[in-house]
């Protein structure tokens, strides 16, 4: 296999590794909403870091074997590989608008990178390195603050954080190129600050890219990161490394056109995500209103009897106490008396006299009443 063919193969594998790392990052962000930047306790996140590291290593080897004009545009295929991989592995399908936006961003970026001409290897002096590091840090912090302010709009917040991540990765590539040029003449202690800047920018780019996937899906943040990273490196190469576009004025016009196409793809991805968020919010609001309406309807139905009772009471004025009608309660039927037949007193009249008047005088101031004679059967005396 020739060096050119191996360079192309490594570039494609690098793009696949970047796409796989982005998919894993997005799934980690979706499954751990509390971890905003770096979920260090998630093994899947470290797998995503490994995939991104592998992609970066393969990209460097491909640049060493093939021309920059071929390797850099192939690196823009990350977003093209990511969408079908996400649909196949995790079941996350992208809509037609997302596909059009991703293809526009990829074509525009590939055209822009293919028009950047190569130049002699150059390095940056100390003042340029300090200025580049300061401007990069200020831009990244400003975008982070703006993303925090736009927390109510996940799509806008994601684009801002992905842009900050792309700037950090792009400037990390610039400092890597500078250190590589310096190492060709021997390693010195003056390269240690540049290595520290590379580590800080690479870490910041990884952390910000992880945060950009939270609540924003895969296509929009990945496309933004994929476009911003090489564009920043190309802008720095043109302004600080004296690189130029090919074909003179025509190449410059074509490069600007490609930049417009890539920006249009990013805008399409962003608006598609915002529209999807709006539709999801409307569905949630509709479900909430329906549930609230059902609750209010149930309370209204429950309040109908009480309202009717209140209306009847209001229509019928209260009657005075004397006008009230007393309804007697039902009287229970009389219980038949099952007591035994009472016997009358058996009074014995004195012999030889028909008069019932007592013949003897009063006893203790009153007439004498003889005691009743009790018969053979028991007699009940009714009081």
GROMACS .gro file of C-alpha atoms in nm:
model
  383
    1UNK     CA    1   0.000   0.000   0.000
    2UNK     CA    2   0.134   0.339  -0.096
    3UNK     CA    3   0.184   0.621   0.155
    4UNK     CA    4  -0.096   0.822  -0.005
    5UNK     CA    5  -0.347   0.537   0.019
    6UNK     CA    6  -0.242   0.469   0.381
    7UNK     CA    7  -0.287   0.836   0.460
    8UNK     CA    8  -0.640   0.832   0.319
    9UNK     CA    9  -0.724   0.514   0.513
   10UNK     CA   10  -0.590   0.656   0.838
   11UNK     CA   11  -0.787   0.977   0.781
   12UNK     CA   12  -1.110   0.783   0.736
   13UNK     CA   13  -1.044   0.571   1.046
   14UNK     CA   14  -0.963   0.888   1.238
   15UNK     CA   15  -1.296   1.040   1.135
   16UNK     CA   16  -1.477   0.724   1.246
   17UNK     CA   17  -1.299   0.734   1.583
   18UNK     CA   18  -1.395   1.099   1.631
   19UNK     CA   19  -1.755   1.015   1.541
   20UNK     CA   20  -1.765   0.723   1.786
   21UNK     CA   21  -1.624   0.942   2.063
   22UNK     CA   22  -1.887   1.208   1.993
   23UNK     CA   23  -2.170   0.951   2.006
   24UNK     CA   24  -2.047   0.816   2.340
   25UNK     CA   25  -2.013   1.169   2.478
   26UNK     CA   26  -2.368   1.252   2.375
   27UNK     CA   27  -2.506   0.938   2.538
   28UNK     CA   28  -2.312   1.010   2.858
   29UNK     CA   29  -2.449   1.365   2.861
   30UNK     CA   30  -2.804   1.237   2.808
   31UNK     CA   31  -2.779   0.977   3.086
   32UNK     CA   32  -2.609   1.203   3.344
   33UNK     CA   33  -2.777   1.546   3.329
   34UNK     CA   34  -2.632   1.648   3.664
   35UNK     CA   35  -2.272   1.623   3.539
   36UNK     CA   36  -2.236   1.933   3.325
   37UNK     CA   37  -1.873   1.921   3.216
   38UNK     CA   38  -1.665   1.615   3.306
   39UNK     CA   39  -1.836   1.303   3.447
   40UNK     CA   40  -1.511   1.155   3.573
   41UNK     CA   41  -1.682   0.860   3.742
   42UNK     CA   42  -1.837   0.733   3.421
   43UNK     CA   43  -1.624   0.469   3.241
   44UNK     CA   44  -1.807   0.550   2.917
   45UNK     CA   45  -1.672   0.904   2.929
   46UNK     CA   46  -1.317   0.774   2.952
   47UNK     CA   47  -1.392   0.552   2.655
   48UNK     CA   48  -1.495   0.865   2.464
   49UNK     CA   49  -1.169   1.033   2.568
   50UNK     CA   50  -0.976   0.731   2.440
   51UNK     CA   51  -1.161   0.737   2.106
   52UNK     CA   52  -1.088   1.107   2.062
   53UNK     CA   53  -0.724   1.050   2.151
   54UNK     CA   54  -0.704   0.767   1.898
   55UNK     CA   55  -0.860   0.988   1.633
   56UNK     CA   56  -0.611   1.265   1.702
   57UNK     CA   57  -0.316   1.025   1.685
   58UNK     CA   58  -0.430   0.874   1.356
   59UNK     CA   59  -0.485   1.223   1.215
   60UNK     CA   60  -0.127   1.323   1.301
   61UNK     CA   61   0.011   1.006   1.139
   62UNK     CA   62  -0.201   1.071   0.829
   63UNK     CA   63  -0.061   1.424   0.806
   64UNK     CA   64   0.289   1.281   0.825
   65UNK     CA   65   0.219   1.040   0.536
   66UNK     CA   66   0.000   1.253   0.308
   67UNK     CA   67  -0.046   1.612   0.195
   68UNK     CA   68  -0.234   1.860   0.412
   69UNK     CA   69  -0.470   1.947   0.124
   70UNK     CA   70  -0.602   1.589   0.127
   71UNK     CA   71  -0.592   1.493   0.495
   72UNK     CA   72  -0.762   1.801   0.637
   73UNK     CA   73  -1.077   1.783   0.416
   74UNK     CA   74  -1.115   1.412   0.497
   75UNK     CA   75  -1.121   1.499   0.864
   76UNK     CA   76  -1.443   1.692   0.799
   77UNK     CA   77  -1.624   1.363   0.732
   78UNK     CA   78  -1.671   1.310   1.106
   79UNK     CA   79  -2.024   1.450   1.106
   80UNK     CA   80  -2.115   1.245   0.797
   81UNK     CA   81  -2.005   0.925   0.971
   82UNK     CA   82  -2.161   1.020   1.306
   83UNK     CA   83  -2.524   1.042   1.190
   84UNK     CA   84  -2.559   0.689   1.045
   85UNK     CA   85  -2.348   0.546   1.328
   86UNK     CA   86  -2.579   0.705   1.584
   87UNK     CA   87  -2.883   0.567   1.403
   88UNK     CA   88  -2.733   0.218   1.387
   89UNK     CA   89  -2.580   0.183   1.734
   90UNK     CA   90  -2.804   0.390   1.961
   91UNK     CA   91  -3.120   0.426   1.752
   92UNK     CA   92  -3.100   0.807   1.729
   93UNK     CA   93  -3.220   0.898   1.380
   94UNK     CA   94  -3.161   1.239   1.230
   95UNK     CA   95  -3.423   1.422   1.027
   96UNK     CA   96  -3.392   1.544   0.670
   97UNK     CA   97  -3.306   1.896   0.786
   98UNK     CA   98  -3.024   1.766   1.005
   99UNK     CA   99  -2.883   1.564   0.715
  100UNK     CA  100  -2.893   1.863   0.481
  101UNK     CA  101  -2.726   2.084   0.739
  102UNK     CA  102  -2.457   1.826   0.811
  103UNK     CA  103  -2.380   1.774   0.442
  104UNK     CA  104  -2.367   2.149   0.378
  105UNK     CA  105  -2.128   2.199   0.671
  106UNK     CA  106  -1.907   1.911   0.556
  107UNK     CA  107  -1.892   2.019   0.191
  108UNK     CA  108  -1.821   2.379   0.283
  109UNK     CA  109  -1.548   2.283   0.528
  110UNK     CA  110  -1.387   2.037   0.288
  111UNK     CA  111  -1.383   2.299   0.011
  112UNK     CA  112  -1.238   2.562   0.243
  113UNK     CA  113  -0.957   2.336   0.368
  114UNK     CA  114  -0.872   2.217   0.018
  115UNK     CA  115  -0.813   2.577  -0.090
  116UNK     CA  116  -0.565   2.656   0.186
  117UNK     CA  117  -0.215   2.648   0.040
  118UNK     CA  118   0.087   2.501   0.214
  119UNK     CA  119   0.375   2.714   0.335
  120UNK     CA  120   0.714   2.669   0.489
  121UNK     CA  121   0.723   2.550   0.846
  122UNK     CA  122   0.730   2.846   1.080
  123UNK     CA  123   0.712   2.897   1.451
  124UNK     CA  124   0.580   3.168   1.680
  125UNK     CA  125   0.796   3.387   1.899
  126UNK     CA  126   0.731   3.437   2.268
  127UNK     CA  127   0.517   3.750   2.228
  128UNK     CA  128   0.298   3.583   1.966
  129UNK     CA  129   0.249   3.276   2.185
  130UNK     CA  130   0.150   3.485   2.487
  131UNK     CA  131  -0.087   3.693   2.275
  132UNK     CA  132  -0.244   3.388   2.112
  133UNK     CA  133  -0.289   3.214   2.449
  134UNK     CA  134  -0.443   3.528   2.605
  135UNK     CA  135  -0.686   3.589   2.318
  136UNK     CA  136  -0.785   3.223   2.312
  137UNK     CA  137  -0.846   3.213   2.686
  138UNK     CA  138  -1.053   3.532   2.674
  139UNK     CA  139  -1.265   3.403   2.386
  140UNK     CA  140  -1.326   3.068   2.554
  141UNK     CA  141  -1.423   3.229   2.886
  142UNK     CA  142  -1.656   3.477   2.710
  143UNK     CA  143  -1.831   3.195   2.525
  144UNK     CA  144  -1.866   2.997   2.845
  145UNK     CA  145  -2.029   3.295   3.019
  146UNK     CA  146  -2.260   3.346   2.723
  147UNK     CA  147  -2.351   2.977   2.727
  148UNK     CA  148  -2.429   2.996   3.097
  149UNK     CA  149  -2.652   3.299   3.035
  150UNK     CA  150  -2.838   3.107   2.762
  151UNK     CA  151  -2.920   2.808   2.985
  152UNK     CA  152  -3.292   2.839   2.902
  153UNK     CA  153  -3.218   2.769   2.534
  154UNK     CA  154  -3.025   2.440   2.515
  155UNK     CA  155  -2.959   2.466   2.139
  156UNK     CA  156  -2.803   2.814   2.163
  157UNK     CA  157  -2.609   2.715   2.472
  158UNK     CA  158  -2.480   2.405   2.292
  159UNK     CA  159  -2.360   2.605   1.990
  160UNK     CA  160  -2.178   2.853   2.213
  161UNK     CA  161  -2.001   2.581   2.410
  162UNK     CA  162  -1.920   2.383   2.095
  163UNK     CA  163  -1.769   2.698   1.942
  164UNK     CA  164  -1.556   2.746   2.253
  165UNK     CA  165  -1.448   2.382   2.231
  166UNK     CA  166  -1.360   2.419   1.863
  167UNK     CA  167  -1.151   2.729   1.936
  168UNK     CA  168  -0.967   2.547   2.215
  169UNK     CA  169  -0.897   2.244   1.993
  170UNK     CA  170  -0.795   2.463   1.699
  171UNK     CA  171  -0.549   2.667   1.902
  172UNK     CA  172  -0.418   2.347   2.057
  173UNK     CA  173  -0.335   2.232   1.703
  174UNK     CA  174  -0.159   2.566   1.637
  175UNK     CA  175   0.060   2.530   1.947
  176UNK     CA  176   0.126   2.165   1.858
  177UNK     CA  177   0.253   2.272   1.518
  178UNK     CA  178   0.471   2.536   1.682
  179UNK     CA  179   0.625   2.287   1.924
  180UNK     CA  180   0.678   2.037   1.640
  181UNK     CA  181   0.870   2.301   1.445
  182UNK     CA  182   1.078   2.386   1.752
  183UNK     CA  183   1.160   2.022   1.818
  184UNK     CA  184   1.312   1.987   1.473
  185UNK     CA  185   1.599   2.203   1.599
  186UNK     CA  186   1.618   2.037   1.941
  187UNK     CA  187   1.411   2.039   2.260
  188UNK     CA  188   1.456   2.338   2.493
  189UNK     CA  189   1.309   2.456   2.824
  190UNK     CA  190   1.126   2.735   2.641
  191UNK     CA  191   0.886   2.476   2.499
  192UNK     CA  192   0.751   2.376   2.841
  193UNK     CA  193   0.501   2.668   2.860
  194UNK     CA  194   0.375   2.576   2.512
  195UNK     CA  195   0.329   2.215   2.620
  196UNK     CA  196   0.137   2.335   2.925
  197UNK     CA  197  -0.085   2.551   2.701
  198UNK     CA  198  -0.148   2.251   2.475
  199UNK     CA  199  -0.255   2.039   2.774
  200UNK     CA  200  -0.484   2.310   2.910
  201UNK     CA  201  -0.647   2.381   2.574
  202UNK     CA  202  -0.694   2.013   2.489
  203UNK     CA  203  -0.851   1.947   2.830
  204UNK     CA  204  -1.075   2.253   2.800
  205UNK     CA  205  -1.182   2.147   2.451
  206UNK     CA  206  -1.274   1.798   2.573
  207UNK     CA  207  -1.466   1.926   2.875
  208UNK     CA  208  -1.653   2.192   2.676
  209UNK     CA  209  -1.743   1.946   2.403
  210UNK     CA  210  -1.890   1.716   2.668
  211UNK     CA  211  -2.096   2.004   2.807
  212UNK     CA  212  -2.217   2.102   2.460
  213UNK     CA  213  -2.392   1.766   2.412
  214UNK     CA  214  -2.610   1.805   2.724
  215UNK     CA  215  -2.970   1.851   2.612
  216UNK     CA  216  -2.880   1.941   2.251
  217UNK     CA  217  -2.852   1.612   2.065
  218UNK     CA  218  -2.560   1.507   1.849
  219UNK     CA  219  -2.568   1.677   1.509
  220UNK     CA  220  -2.558   2.048   1.598
  221UNK     CA  221  -2.271   2.049   1.852
  222UNK     CA  222  -2.064   1.795   1.657
  223UNK     CA  223  -2.100   1.990   1.331
  224UNK     CA  224  -2.008   2.314   1.506
  225UNK     CA  225  -1.702   2.159   1.664
  226UNK     CA  226  -1.598   1.992   1.339
  227UNK     CA  227  -1.619   2.320   1.146
  228UNK     CA  228  -1.479   2.565   1.403
  229UNK     CA  229  -1.172   2.358   1.488
  230UNK     CA  230  -1.003   2.356   1.144
  231UNK     CA  231  -1.135   2.700   1.051
  232UNK     CA  232  -0.963   2.855   1.354
  233UNK     CA  233  -0.642   2.671   1.267
  234UNK     CA  234  -0.668   2.791   0.905
  235UNK     CA  235  -0.731   3.152   1.010
  236UNK     CA  236  -0.429   3.146   1.242
  237UNK     CA  237  -0.220   2.987   0.966
  238UNK     CA  238  -0.318   3.260   0.720
  239UNK     CA  239  -0.269   3.549   0.962
  240UNK     CA  240   0.035   3.432   1.161
  241UNK     CA  241   0.207   3.166   0.948
  242UNK     CA  242   0.171   3.358   0.620
  243UNK     CA  243  -0.034   3.086   0.456
  244UNK     CA  244  -0.250   3.181   0.156
  245UNK     CA  245  -0.536   3.042  -0.048
  246UNK     CA  246  -0.466   2.870  -0.373
  247UNK     CA  247  -0.546   3.021  -0.712
  248UNK     CA  248  -0.509   3.377  -0.592
  249UNK     CA  249  -0.820   3.596  -0.593
  250UNK     CA  250  -1.037   3.320  -0.738
  251UNK     CA  251  -0.933   3.079  -0.464
  252UNK     CA  252  -1.004   3.342  -0.199
  253UNK     CA  253  -1.355   3.399  -0.338
  254UNK     CA  254  -1.418   3.025  -0.350
  255UNK     CA  255  -1.293   2.989   0.006
  256UNK     CA  256  -1.533   3.258   0.124
  257UNK     CA  257  -1.816   3.086  -0.061
  258UNK     CA  258  -1.729   2.756   0.106
  259UNK     CA  259  -1.726   2.933   0.441
  260UNK     CA  260  -2.076   3.067   0.373
  261UNK     CA  261  -2.197   2.717   0.283
  262UNK     CA  262  -2.050   2.572   0.600
  263UNK     CA  263  -2.204   2.850   0.810
  264UNK     CA  264  -2.540   2.789   0.642
  265UNK     CA  265  -2.523   2.423   0.737
  266UNK     CA  266  -2.453   2.514   1.099
  267UNK     CA  267  -2.742   2.760   1.102
  268UNK     CA  268  -2.971   2.493   0.956
  269UNK     CA  269  -2.869   2.247   1.225
  270UNK     CA  270  -2.921   2.505   1.498
  271UNK     CA  271  -3.266   2.613   1.375
  272UNK     CA  272  -3.369   2.248   1.333
  273UNK     CA  273  -3.276   2.179   1.694
  274UNK     CA  274  -3.454   2.492   1.818
  275UNK     CA  275  -3.768   2.395   1.625
  276UNK     CA  276  -3.757   2.047   1.776
  277UNK     CA  277  -3.720   2.193   2.125
  278UNK     CA  278  -4.018   2.421   2.059
  279UNK     CA  279  -4.231   2.127   1.945
  280UNK     CA  280  -4.132   1.925   2.253
  281UNK     CA  281  -4.214   2.221   2.477
  282UNK     CA  282  -4.556   2.259   2.315
  283UNK     CA  283  -4.627   1.890   2.367
  284UNK     CA  284  -4.530   1.918   2.734
  285UNK     CA  285  -4.740   2.231   2.778
  286UNK     CA  286  -5.037   2.067   2.604
  287UNK     CA  287  -5.015   1.764   2.828
  288UNK     CA  288  -4.990   1.985   3.134
  289UNK     CA  289  -5.291   2.195   3.029
  290UNK     CA  290  -5.495   1.881   2.954
  291UNK     CA  291  -5.413   1.737   3.292
  292UNK     CA  292  -5.495   2.065   3.463
  293UNK     CA  293  -5.824   2.082   3.272
  294UNK     CA  294  -5.913   1.731   3.381
  295UNK     CA  295  -5.840   1.820   3.741
  296UNK     CA  296  -6.047   2.138   3.715
  297UNK     CA  297  -6.331   1.947   3.547
  298UNK     CA  298  -6.333   1.691   3.823
  299UNK     CA  299  -6.345   1.959   4.090
  300UNK     CA  300  -6.625   2.138   3.901
  301UNK     CA  301  -6.829   1.819   3.880
  302UNK     CA  302  -6.773   1.759   4.248
  303UNK     CA  303  -6.882   2.114   4.323
  304UNK     CA  304  -7.216   2.082   4.135
  305UNK     CA  305  -7.416   1.929   4.425
  306UNK     CA  306  -7.283   2.181   4.671
  307UNK     CA  307  -7.355   2.465   4.429
  308UNK     CA  308  -7.710   2.337   4.370
  309UNK     CA  309  -7.765   2.306   4.742
  310UNK     CA  310  -7.639   2.658   4.796
  311UNK     CA  311  -7.874   2.786   4.523
  312UNK     CA  312  -8.177   2.611   4.676
  313UNK     CA  313  -8.092   2.745   5.017
  314UNK     CA  314  -8.053   3.095   4.875
  315UNK     CA  315  -8.388   3.073   4.689
  316UNK     CA  316  -8.586   2.947   4.992
  317UNK     CA  317  -8.569   3.200   5.278
  318UNK     CA  318  -8.540   3.065   5.627
  319UNK     CA  319  -8.884   3.025   5.797
  320UNK     CA  320  -8.939   3.150   6.151
  321UNK     CA  321  -8.940   2.900   6.432
  322UNK     CA  322  -9.315   2.922   6.488
  323UNK     CA  323  -9.391   2.850   6.124
  324UNK     CA  324  -9.196   2.530   6.116
  325UNK     CA  325  -9.402   2.215   6.067
  326UNK     CA  326  -9.329   1.934   6.303
  327UNK     CA  327  -9.371   1.595   6.148
  328UNK     CA  328  -9.425   1.319   6.403
  329UNK     CA  329  -9.214   1.020   6.378
  330UNK     CA  330  -9.390   0.693   6.292
  331UNK     CA  331  -9.543   0.521   6.589
  332UNK     CA  332  -9.461   0.162   6.646
  333UNK     CA  333  -9.763  -0.075   6.659
  334UNK     CA  334  -9.876  -0.165   7.010
  335UNK     CA  335  -9.731  -0.478   7.153
  336UNK     CA  336 -10.000  -0.725   7.257
  337UNK     CA  337 -10.022  -0.790   7.628
  338UNK     CA  338  -9.933  -1.150   7.687
  339UNK     CA  339  -9.966  -1.131   8.066
  340UNK     CA  340 -10.186  -1.401   8.226
  341UNK     CA  341 -10.549  -1.326   8.296
  342UNK     CA  342 -10.581  -1.148   8.619
  343UNK     CA  343 -10.819  -1.271   8.876
  344UNK     CA  344 -11.048  -1.043   9.067
  345UNK     CA  345 -11.039  -1.009   9.433
  346UNK     CA  346 -11.232  -1.276   9.610
  347UNK     CA  347 -11.388  -1.080   9.889
  348UNK     CA  348 -11.564  -1.276  10.153
  349UNK     CA  349 -11.877  -1.112  10.285
  350UNK     CA  350 -11.972  -1.162  10.640
  351UNK     CA  351 -12.227  -1.432  10.705
  352UNK     CA  352 -12.587  -1.344  10.777
  353UNK     CA  353 -12.582  -0.998  10.624
  354UNK     CA  354 -12.641  -0.868  10.276
  355UNK     CA  355 -12.506  -0.524  10.355
  356UNK     CA  356 -12.153  -0.468  10.245
  357UNK     CA  357 -12.109  -0.195  10.500
  358UNK     CA  358 -11.881  -0.287  10.782
  359UNK     CA  359 -12.062  -0.331  11.112
  360UNK     CA  360 -11.774  -0.239  11.332
  361UNK     CA  361 -11.632   0.100  11.397
  362UNK     CA  362 -11.338   0.272  11.257
  363UNK     CA  363 -10.996   0.149  11.317
  364UNK     CA  364 -10.729   0.409  11.363
  365UNK     CA  365 -10.959   0.685  11.247
  366UNK     CA  366 -11.078   0.516  10.929
  367UNK     CA  367 -11.290   0.234  10.808
  368UNK     CA  368 -11.154  -0.112  10.835
  369UNK     CA  369 -11.066  -0.265  10.503
  370UNK     CA  370 -11.034  -0.639  10.520
  371UNK     CA  371 -10.745  -0.796  10.333
  372UNK     CA  372 -10.823  -0.969  10.009
  373UNK     CA  373 -10.868  -1.339  10.008
  374UNK     CA  374 -10.616  -1.511   9.786
  375UNK     CA  375 -10.741  -1.798   9.582
  376UNK     CA  376 -10.568  -2.109   9.488
  377UNK     CA  377 -10.406  -1.942   9.186
  378UNK     CA  378 -10.159  -1.650   9.197
  379UNK     CA  379 -10.322  -1.313   9.144
  380UNK     CA  380 -10.152  -1.007   8.992
  381UNK     CA  381 -10.264  -0.678   9.133
  382UNK     CA  382 -10.277  -0.395   8.883
  383UNK     CA  383 -10.172  -0.074   9.040
   0.00000   0.00000   0.00000
